[in-house]
Each structure stands twice: as C-alpha cells, then as structure tokens.
PDB file of C-alpha atoms in Angstrom:
ATOM      1  CA  UNK A 195     -98.980  70.547 -89.018  1.00 58.00           C
ATOM      2  CA  UNK A 196     -98.188  72.682 -85.976  1.00 74.00           C
ATOM      3  CA  UNK A 197    -100.725  73.146 -83.181  1.00 81.00           C
ATOM      4  CA  UNK A 198    -102.644  76.425 -83.095  1.00 80.00           C
ATOM      5  CA  UNK A 199    -100.777  77.338 -79.923  1.00 84.00           C
ATOM      6  CA  UNK A 200     -97.452  76.982 -81.741  1.00 87.00           C
ATOM      7  CA  UNK A 201     -98.793  78.920 -84.723  1.00 86.00           C
ATOM      8  CA  UNK A 202    -100.007  81.690 -82.422  1.00 88.00           C
ATOM      9  CA  UNK A 203     -96.664  81.871 -80.611  1.00 90.00           C
ATOM     10  CA  UNK A 204     -94.803  82.083 -83.900  1.00 90.00           C
ATOM     11  CA  UNK A 205     -96.984  84.559 -85.822  1.00 90.00           C
ATOM     12  CA  UNK A 206     -99.012  86.641 -83.363  1.00 90.00           C
ATOM     13  CA  UNK A 207     -96.378  89.349 -83.017  1.00 90.00           C
ATOM     14  CA  UNK A 208     -96.109  89.793 -86.794  1.00 90.00           C
ATOM     15  CA  UNK A 209     -99.905  89.994 -87.207  1.00 91.00           C
ATOM     16  CA  UNK A 210    -100.168  92.415 -84.285  1.00 91.00           C
ATOM     17  CA  UNK A 211     -97.474  94.746 -85.668  1.00 88.00           C
ATOM     18  CA  UNK A 212     -99.149  94.821 -89.058  1.00 87.00           C
ATOM     19  CA  UNK A 213    -102.515  95.643 -87.491  1.00 90.00           C
ATOM     20  CA  UNK A 214    -100.997  98.210 -85.138  1.00 86.00           C
ATOM     21  CA  UNK A 215     -99.379  99.988 -88.072  1.00 83.00           C
ATOM     22  CA  UNK A 216    -102.751 100.142 -89.803  1.00 83.00           C
ATOM     23  CA  UNK A 217    -104.964 101.114 -86.866  1.00 83.00           C
ATOM     24  CA  UNK A 218    -102.749 103.271 -84.619  1.00 80.00           C
ATOM     25  CA  UNK A 219    -104.499 101.695 -81.648  1.00 83.00           C
ATOM     26  CA  UNK A 220    -102.968  99.022 -79.467  1.00 86.00           C
ATOM     27  CA  UNK A 221    -106.414  97.967 -78.233  1.00 87.00           C
ATOM     28  CA  UNK A 222    -107.843  97.625 -81.749  1.00 90.00           C
ATOM     29  CA  UNK A 223    -104.728  95.841 -82.971  1.00 90.00           C
ATOM     30  CA  UNK A 224    -104.947  93.365 -80.071  1.00 91.00           C
ATOM     31  CA  UNK A 225    -108.652  92.801 -80.690  1.00 91.00           C
ATOM     32  CA  UNK A 226    -108.122  92.259 -84.424  1.00 93.00           C
ATOM     33  CA  UNK A 227    -105.155  89.945 -83.763  1.00 93.00           C
ATOM     34  CA  UNK A 228    -107.350  87.797 -81.532  1.00 92.00           C
ATOM     35  CA  UNK A 229    -110.122  87.834 -84.129  1.00 93.00           C
ATOM     36  CA  UNK A 230    -107.596  86.866 -86.815  1.00 93.00           C
ATOM     37  CA  UNK A 231    -106.544  83.793 -84.883  1.00 92.00           C
ATOM     38  CA  UNK A 232    -110.141  82.957 -83.990  1.00 91.00           C
ATOM     39  CA  UNK A 233    -111.006  83.010 -87.695  1.00 92.00           C
ATOM     40  CA  UNK A 234    -107.879  80.975 -88.458  1.00 90.00           C
ATOM     41  CA  UNK A 235    -108.997  78.299 -85.998  1.00 88.00           C
ATOM     42  CA  UNK A 236    -112.471  78.255 -87.536  1.00 90.00           C
ATOM     43  CA  UNK A 237    -111.116  77.867 -91.060  1.00 88.00           C
ATOM     44  CA  UNK A 238    -107.927  75.854 -90.520  1.00 85.00           C
ATOM     45  CA  UNK A 239    -109.391  72.968 -92.526  1.00 86.00           C
ATOM     46  CA  UNK A 240    -109.520  75.263 -95.576  1.00 85.00           C
ATOM     47  CA  UNK A 241    -105.802  76.047 -95.351  1.00 84.00           C
ATOM     48  CA  UNK A 242    -104.397  73.970 -98.194  1.00 84.00           C
ATOM     49  CA  UNK A 243    -100.708  74.799 -97.836  1.00 81.00           C
ATOM     50  CA  UNK A 244    -100.549  76.531-101.223  1.00 83.00           C
ATOM     51  CA  UNK A 245     -99.067  79.615 -99.533  1.00 82.00           C
ATOM     52  CA  UNK A 246     -97.038  80.246 -96.418  1.00 85.00           C
ATOM     53  CA  UNK A 247     -98.930  80.142 -93.160  1.00 87.00           C
ATOM     54  CA  UNK A 248     -97.821  83.732 -92.458  1.00 86.00           C
ATOM     55  CA  UNK A 249     -99.325  84.840 -95.785  1.00 86.00           C
ATOM     56  CA  UNK A 250    -102.583  83.101 -94.989  1.00 89.00           C
ATOM     57  CA  UNK A 251    -102.726  84.735 -91.546  1.00 91.00           C
ATOM     58  CA  UNK A 252    -101.957  88.183 -92.986  1.00 87.00           C
ATOM     59  CA  UNK A 253    -104.761  87.750 -95.487  1.00 89.00           C
ATOM     60  CA  UNK A 254    -107.135  86.912 -92.626  1.00 92.00           C
ATOM     61  CA  UNK A 255    -105.815  89.919 -90.652  1.00 92.00           C
ATOM     62  CA  UNK A 256    -106.341  92.174 -93.661  1.00 91.00           C
ATOM     63  CA  UNK A 257    -109.901  90.917 -94.033  1.00 91.00           C
ATOM     64  CA  UNK A 258    -110.571  91.475 -90.333  1.00 93.00           C
ATOM     65  CA  UNK A 259    -109.190  95.009 -90.677  1.00 91.00           C
ATOM     66  CA  UNK A 260    -111.509  95.682 -93.612  1.00 89.00           C
ATOM     67  CA  UNK A 261    -114.487  94.409 -91.598  1.00 91.00           C
ATOM     68  CA  UNK A 262    -113.458  96.661 -88.712  1.00 90.00           C
ATOM     69  CA  UNK A 263    -113.046  99.686 -90.997  1.00 86.00           C
ATOM     70  CA  UNK A 264    -116.501  99.130 -92.503  1.00 86.00           C
ATOM     71  CA  UNK A 265    -118.016  99.001 -89.016  1.00 86.00           C
ATOM     72  CA  UNK A 266    -115.983 102.009 -87.816  1.00 79.00           C
ATOM     73  CA  UNK A 267    -115.631 104.346 -90.812  1.00 74.00           C
ATOM     74  CA  UNK A 268    -114.608 107.233 -88.581  1.00 61.00           C
ATOM     75  CA  UNK A 269    -111.566 105.328 -87.323  1.00 50.00           C
ATOM     76  CA  UNK A 270    -108.364 107.095 -88.380  1.00 45.00           C
ATOM     77  CA  UNK A 271    -105.555 105.017 -89.880  1.00 39.00           C
ATOM     78  CA  UNK A 272    -101.921 105.053 -88.852  1.00 35.00           C
ATOM     79  CA  UNK A 273     -99.778 107.578 -87.112  1.00 33.00           C
ATOM     80  CA  UNK A 274     -97.018 105.634 -85.465  1.00 32.00           C
ATOM     81  CA  UNK A 275     -94.791 102.748 -86.415  1.00 34.00           C
ATOM     82  CA  UNK A 276     -92.473 100.344 -84.633  1.00 32.00           C
ATOM     83  CA  UNK A 277     -89.707  99.858 -87.168  1.00 36.00           C
ATOM     84  CA  UNK A 278     -88.678  99.964 -90.770  1.00 38.00           C
ATOM     85  CA  UNK A 279     -86.943  96.980 -92.245  1.00 35.00           C
ATOM     86  CA  UNK A 280     -84.583  96.055 -95.024  1.00 42.00           C
ATOM     87  CA  UNK A 281     -81.669  98.375 -95.751  1.00 41.00           C
ATOM     88  CA  UNK A 282     -82.530  99.052 -99.402  1.00 38.00           C
ATOM     89  CA  UNK A 283     -85.892 100.389 -98.290  1.00 49.00           C
ATOM     90  CA  UNK A 284     -84.553 102.342 -95.347  1.00 49.00           C
ATOM     91  CA  UNK A 285     -82.750 105.058 -97.304  1.00 49.00           C
ATOM     92  CA  UNK A 286     -85.763 107.106 -98.347  1.00 50.00           C
ATOM     93  CA  UNK A 287     -88.037 106.043 -95.550  1.00 55.00           C
ATOM     94  CA  UNK A 288     -85.683 106.388 -92.579  1.00 53.00           C
ATOM     95  CA  UNK A 289     -84.719 109.908 -93.595  1.00 54.00           C
ATOM     96  CA  UNK A 290     -88.149 111.003 -92.340  1.00 58.00           C
ATOM     97  CA  UNK A 291     -89.115 110.899 -88.727  1.00 67.00           C
ATOM     98  CA  UNK A 292     -91.725 108.270 -87.878  1.00 71.00           C
ATOM     99  CA  UNK A 293     -94.679 110.626 -87.536  1.00 75.00           C
ATOM    100  CA  UNK A 294     -93.872 112.283 -90.862  1.00 76.00           C
ATOM    101  CA  UNK A 295     -93.534 108.888 -92.546  1.00 75.00           C
ATOM    102  CA  UNK A 296     -96.864 107.761 -91.163  1.00 77.00           C
ATOM    103  CA  UNK A 297     -98.561 110.980 -92.317  1.00 80.00           C
ATOM    104  CA  UNK A 298     -97.184 110.535 -95.813  1.00 80.00           C
ATOM    105  CA  UNK A 299     -98.136 106.875 -95.965  1.00 80.00           C
ATOM    106  CA  UNK A 300    -101.622 107.742 -94.766  1.00 80.00           C
ATOM    107  CA  UNK A 301    -102.003 110.151 -97.692  1.00 83.00           C
ATOM    108  CA  UNK A 302    -100.795 107.650-100.304  1.00 83.00           C
ATOM    109  CA  UNK A 303    -103.524 106.404-102.613  1.00 86.00           C
ATOM    110  CA  UNK A 304    -104.428 102.733-102.759  1.00 86.00           C
ATOM    111  CA  UNK A 305    -102.944 100.312-103.655  1.00 87.00           C
ATOM    112  CA  UNK A 306     -99.607 102.007-102.873  1.00 86.00           C
ATOM    113  CA  UNK A 307    -100.553 102.493 -99.228  1.00 86.00           C
ATOM    114  CA  UNK A 308    -101.487  98.849 -98.651  1.00 88.00           C
ATOM    115  CA  UNK A 309     -98.396  97.528-100.455  1.00 88.00           C
ATOM    116  CA  UNK A 310     -96.093  99.837 -98.496  1.00 87.00           C
ATOM    117  CA  UNK A 311     -97.702  98.782 -95.190  1.00 83.00           C
ATOM    118  CA  UNK A 312     -97.431  95.088 -95.977  1.00 86.00           C
ATOM    119  CA  UNK A 313     -93.810  95.377 -97.088  1.00 86.00           C
ATOM    120  CA  UNK A 314     -92.503  97.804 -94.457  1.00 80.00           C
ATOM    121  CA  UNK A 315     -94.486  96.840 -91.376  1.00 78.00           C
ATOM    122  CA  UNK A 316     -95.581  93.332 -92.221  1.00 80.00           C
ATOM    123  CA  UNK A 317     -92.084  92.516 -93.547  1.00 80.00           C
ATOM    124  CA  UNK A 318     -93.677  90.337 -96.194  1.00 84.00           C
ATOM    125  CA  UNK A 319     -92.051  89.240 -99.426  1.00 85.00           C
ATOM    126  CA  UNK A 320     -93.381  90.487-102.747  1.00 87.00           C
ATOM    127  CA  UNK A 321     -94.680  86.998-103.455  1.00 87.00           C
ATOM    128  CA  UNK A 322     -96.642  87.012-100.195  1.00 87.00           C
ATOM    129  CA  UNK A 323     -97.980  90.505-100.886  1.00 89.00           C
ATOM    130  CA  UNK A 324     -99.088  89.399-104.339  1.00 89.00           C
ATOM    131  CA  UNK A 325    -100.892  86.417-102.821  1.00 88.00           C
ATOM    132  CA  UNK A 326    -102.634  88.584-100.222  1.00 88.00           C
ATOM    133  CA  UNK A 327    -103.692  91.153-102.804  1.00 88.00           C
ATOM    134  CA  UNK A 328    -104.753  88.517-105.323  1.00 89.00           C
ATOM    135  CA  UNK A 329    -102.130  89.691-107.822  1.00 89.00           C
ATOM    136  CA  UNK A 330     -98.739  88.587-109.090  1.00 89.00           C
ATOM    137  CA  UNK A 331     -95.391  88.946-107.375  1.00 86.00           C
ATOM    138  CA  UNK A 332     -94.266  91.246-110.193  1.00 88.00           C
ATOM    139  CA  UNK A 333     -97.310  93.488-109.715  1.00 90.00           C
ATOM    140  CA  UNK A 334     -96.442  93.773-106.007  1.00 88.00           C
ATOM    141  CA  UNK A 335     -92.826  94.719-106.850  1.00 86.00           C
ATOM    142  CA  UNK A 336     -93.808  97.338-109.402  1.00 88.00           C
ATOM    143  CA  UNK A 337     -96.532  98.820-107.215  1.00 89.00           C
ATOM    144  CA  UNK A 338     -94.195  98.953-104.223  1.00 89.00           C
ATOM    145  CA  UNK A 339     -91.489 100.642-106.290  1.00 87.00           C
ATOM    146  CA  UNK A 340     -93.951 103.222-107.635  1.00 87.00           C
ATOM    147  CA  UNK A 341     -95.293 103.920-104.161  1.00 87.00           C
ATOM    148  CA  UNK A 342     -91.791 104.328-102.750  1.00 85.00           C
ATOM    149  CA  UNK A 343     -90.838 106.640-105.628  1.00 85.00           C
ATOM    150  CA  UNK A 344     -93.972 108.714-105.015  1.00 83.00           C
ATOM    151  CA  UNK A 345     -92.997 109.089-101.360  1.00 81.00           C
ATOM    152  CA  UNK A 346     -89.441 110.047-102.319  1.00 80.00           C
ATOM    153  CA  UNK A 347     -90.635 112.656-104.851  1.00 81.00           C
ATOM    154  CA  UNK A 348     -93.103 114.114-102.357  1.00 79.00           C
ATOM    155  CA  UNK A 349     -90.313 114.479 -99.798  1.00 74.00           C
ATOM    156  CA  UNK A 350     -87.961 116.084-102.331  1.00 76.00           C
ATOM    157  CA  UNK A 351     -90.688 118.454-103.519  1.00 77.00           C
ATOM    158  CA  UNK A 352     -91.434 119.557 -99.951  1.00 74.00           C
ATOM    159  CA  UNK A 353     -87.734 120.218 -99.316  1.00 67.00           C
ATOM    160  CA  UNK A 354     -87.512 122.661-102.225  1.00 63.00           C
TER     161      UNK A 354
END
C-alpha cells in the first residue's frame, strides 16, 4: 500500500475541490480536507480495499462535512465552483453561468443535490457515488439523471 504522504499528494486536491464546492469557503474546505486525512490516518487499518481509495476518502470527507454542518447549522452551502466535467453533462450545466448553477444546485432537494455535487465536482463514477451513499450504482445513475433533468426543466421554465 502507498504511504499516507503519497495518498495525500494524489487525492488531496480532489477532496479539497469537493469540499470547496460544498462549503463555499476555502478556509473551511482546507480545514475539512486536513480533518479528512487525519481521520484516514486514524482509521487506515479499517480500509479493506473493497472500494477505491478515492471513494473511501470521499466518504470520510462527506462525513466530516456532515459533522461540520451539524456544528455550524448557519453555514451556507455552495455559491462558486471550479469546473464542470464530462462533455455529456456539460450541455445543460455549462449553459448557465457558475453562480446561477450553484444557486440552482443549492435549491435542489436531497438526494439530487448530493449526487450532482459528487458527480460534477467530485468527478466520481456512479459506482463510487453508490458506495459513498450506501446505495447501488444504478440508483446513483437514476438519481443523477433525475436531478439533471430537474435542473434542465427549471432552466427551461425560467426562460419562458
């Protein structure tokens, strides 16, 4: 297995971007990224290799975010993003400016919001999203599709 330093070098940026997209705060995202890797070090013996290391780290990051949100309920989620990935997903999403996209994502109900964040900003596969959410890959695909369609319909409705 890789050393924690190698793991950090390889995955810290991905974890940070995910957390930044969820918190809107560079400071909070940095703090939660550090806490994610601290928790990973503490529990590395429990990592059994049944999922990708990136999936395991994202699950830890998600848990750290939930802890943070419980402690800071007034904290506002998302308003800016770094990038949108995968061309099939870009069509609807890139047509909006970043602030508008973030506003719309912020208003999405769960679990659509979480799935869209993990897919768009975490650049995770549907299998990884399913593992993080404790569901199946197919559930992640269907939920993502429904969330994306809801966003598209909301945009079309506002343009009328």
